[in-house]
CSV table of C-alpha atoms and ligand atoms in Angstrom, one decimal:
chain,number,residue,atom,x,y,z
M,1,UNK,CA,115.6,116.4,65.2
M,2,UNK,CA,119.0,116.4,63.1
M,3,UNK,CA,119.3,114.1,60.1
M,4,UNK,CA,121.4,113.9,57.0
M,5,UNK,CA,120.9,111.7,53.9
M,6,UNK,CA,124.2,109.9,53.4
M,7,UNK,CA,125.4,107.6,50.8
M,8,UNK,CA,127.7,104.5,51.3
M,9,UNK,CA,131.4,104.9,50.6
M,10,UNK,CA,134.1,102.3,51.1
M,11,UNK,CA,133.9,99.3,53.4
M,12,UNK,CA,137.1,98.3,55.4
M,13,UNK,CA,137.3,94.9,57.0
M,14,UNK,CA,140.2,94.2,59.3
M,15,UNK,CA,141.8,92.7,62.5
M,16,UNK,CA,143.2,94.7,65.4
M,17,UNK,CA,146.4,93.6,67.1
M,18,UNK,CA,146.6,92.0,70.6
M,19,UNK,CA,147.4,94.8,73.1
M,20,UNK,CA,145.7,97.6,71.1
M,21,UNK,CA,143.5,100.0,72.9
M,22,UNK,CA,140.2,99.2,71.2
M,23,UNK,CA,138.8,102.8,71.0
M,24,UNK,CA,142.2,104.3,69.9
M,25,UNK,CA,142.8,101.7,67.3
M,26,UNK,CA,139.4,102.2,65.7
M,27,UNK,CA,139.8,106.0,65.8
M,28,UNK,CA,143.3,105.6,64.1
M,29,UNK,CA,141.9,103.6,61.3
M,30,UNK,CA,139.3,106.3,60.5
M,31,UNK,CA,141.9,109.0,60.7
M,32,UNK,CA,144.3,107.1,58.5
M,33,UNK,CA,141.7,106.4,55.9
M,34,UNK,CA,140.1,109.8,56.2
M,35,UNK,CA,136.7,108.4,57.2
M,36,UNK,CA,134.7,111.4,58.6
M,37,UNK,CA,131.2,109.7,58.8
M,38,UNK,CA,130.3,106.0,59.0
M,39,UNK,CA,129.5,102.9,60.9
M,40,UNK,CA,131.6,100.5,63.0
M,41,UNK,CA,130.9,96.9,64.0
M,42,UNK,CA,133.2,94.5,65.7
M,43,UNK,CA,133.4,91.2,67.6
M,44,UNK,CA,136.2,89.6,69.3
M,45,UNK,CA,137.7,89.5,72.8
M,46,UNK,CA,139.3,91.8,75.3
M,47,UNK,CA,141.8,91.2,78.1
M,48,UNK,CA,140.2,94.0,80.2
M,49,UNK,CA,137.6,96.6,79.6
M,50,UNK,CA,136.3,100.2,80.6
M,51,UNK,CA,133.0,101.4,79.8
M,52,UNK,CA,131.1,104.6,80.6
M,53,UNK,CA,127.5,105.5,81.9
M,54,UNK,CA,126.4,109.0,81.5
M,55,UNK,CA,124.7,110.3,84.6
M,56,UNK,CA,122.0,112.5,83.1
M,57,UNK,CA,121.3,114.6,86.2
M,58,UNK,CA,125.0,115.2,87.0
M,59,UNK,CA,125.9,115.6,83.2
M,60,UNK,CA,129.1,113.5,83.7
M,61,UNK,CA,130.3,110.0,82.8
M,62,UNK,CA,131.0,107.4,85.5
M,63,UNK,CA,133.2,104.6,84.4
M,64,UNK,CA,133.3,100.9,85.3
M,65,UNK,CA,136.5,98.8,84.7
M,66,UNK,CA,136.6,95.1,84.3
M,67,UNK,CA,140.1,93.5,84.8
M,68,UNK,CA,139.3,90.2,83.3
M,69,UNK,CA,139.2,88.6,79.8
M,70,UNK,CA,135.8,89.1,78.2
M,71,UNK,CA,134.1,88.3,74.8
M,72,UNK,CA,133.0,91.2,72.7
M,73,UNK,CA,129.5,90.0,72.0
M,74,UNK,CA,128.7,93.2,70.0
M,75,UNK,CA,130.4,96.6,69.2
M,76,UNK,CA,128.2,99.0,67.5
M,77,UNK,CA,129.1,102.7,66.8
M,78,UNK,CA,129.2,105.6,64.5
M,79,UNK,CA,131.8,107.9,63.1
M,80,UNK,CA,131.5,111.7,62.8
M,81,UNK,CA,133.6,114.7,63.3
M,82,UNK,CA,134.5,116.3,66.7
M,83,UNK,CA,136.7,119.3,66.6
M,84,UNK,CA,137.2,118.5,62.8
M,85,UNK,CA,138.7,115.2,63.6
M,86,UNK,CA,137.1,111.7,63.1
M,87,UNK,CA,135.4,110.6,66.3
M,88,UNK,CA,134.2,107.1,67.0
M,89,UNK,CA,131.3,106.8,69.5
M,90,UNK,CA,130.8,103.0,70.2
M,91,UNK,CA,128.8,100.9,72.6
M,92,UNK,CA,129.9,97.4,73.5
M,93,UNK,CA,128.3,94.3,75.1
M,94,UNK,CA,130.9,92.1,76.7
M,95,UNK,CA,130.4,88.6,78.3
M,96,UNK,CA,132.3,86.8,81.0
M,97,UNK,CA,133.2,83.1,81.5
M,98,UNK,CA,129.7,82.4,83.1
M,99,UNK,CA,127.7,84.1,80.3
M,100,UNK,CA,126.9,87.2,82.2
M,101,UNK,CA,126.7,90.3,80.0
M,102,UNK,CA,128.0,93.8,80.8
M,103,UNK,CA,128.1,96.9,78.7
M,104,UNK,CA,128.2,100.5,78.1
M,105,UNK,CA,129.8,103.4,76.3
M,106,UNK,CA,133.3,102.2,75.1
M,107,UNK,CA,136.0,104.1,76.8
M,108,UNK,CA,139.8,104.2,76.6
M,109,UNK,CA,141.3,101.5,78.6
M,110,UNK,CA,139.7,98.5,76.8
M,111,UNK,CA,142.5,96.4,75.7
M,112,UNK,CA,142.2,94.0,72.6
M,113,UNK,CA,142.9,90.3,72.7
M,114,UNK,CA,141.4,89.7,69.3
M,115,UNK,CA,139.1,91.9,67.3
M,116,UNK,CA,137.5,91.8,63.9
M,117,UNK,CA,135.9,95.0,62.6
M,118,UNK,CA,134.0,96.3,59.7
M,119,UNK,CA,133.9,100.0,59.0
M,120,UNK,CA,131.3,101.4,56.6
M,121,UNK,CA,132.1,104.8,55.3
M,122,UNK,CA,129.4,107.3,54.4
M,123,UNK,CA,129.6,110.4,52.4
M,124,UNK,CA,127.7,113.3,53.8
M,125,UNK,CA,128.4,116.0,51.4
M,126,UNK,CA,128.8,119.6,52.4
M,127,UNK,CA,130.1,120.2,55.9
M,128,UNK,CA,129.9,116.7,57.2
M,129,UNK,CA,128.3,115.4,60.3
M,130,UNK,CA,129.7,117.5,63.3
M,131,UNK,CA,129.5,117.0,67.0
M,132,UNK,CA,129.0,120.2,69.0
M,133,UNK,CA,128.2,120.9,72.6
M,134,UNK,CA,124.5,120.5,73.3
M,135,UNK,CA,123.2,122.7,76.2
M,136,UNK,CA,120.2,120.4,77.0
M,137,UNK,CA,122.2,117.3,77.5
M,138,UNK,CA,125.7,118.4,78.4
M,139,UNK,CA,126.9,115.9,75.5
M,140,UNK,CA,128.6,116.7,72.2
M,141,UNK,CA,125.8,115.8,69.9
M,142,UNK,CA,125.3,116.2,66.1
M,143,UNK,CA,124.7,119.8,65.5
M,144,UNK,CA,121.3,121.3,65.1
M,145,UNK,CA,122.4,124.8,65.2
M,146,UNK,CA,120.5,125.4,68.6
T,1,ZN,ZN1,127.7,106.6,74.2
């Protein structure tokens, strides 16, 4: 287990622009505001989407693309450091015109139609919360020193 006691910092509420890449835009906000740990939530709509699914046996992501307008029912994610840069890890649930839901690991290629976000900063103290390669999963996870 890896855990850190964190304390709340700033809260940023905002709106992304139509045409933004959702993941890049959220990452840029963190970089611009020097947010190195935190939580992100958002709702809105996208013009197209791309989400990942991690194949645990193969240790690789497979991606699904949706080339249609979808609602963002829920986006939840966290912010930590990867290679010393703010890194957003977010999962998204989307809904089509008929009410069907889809979702997954938010990937580049998801384009904003409208999006309202809330970012909660956390202070971690000392070295921060860092992602490092984890041999047991093949993923970049919060470090535990083994
Ligand atoms: Zn994920």
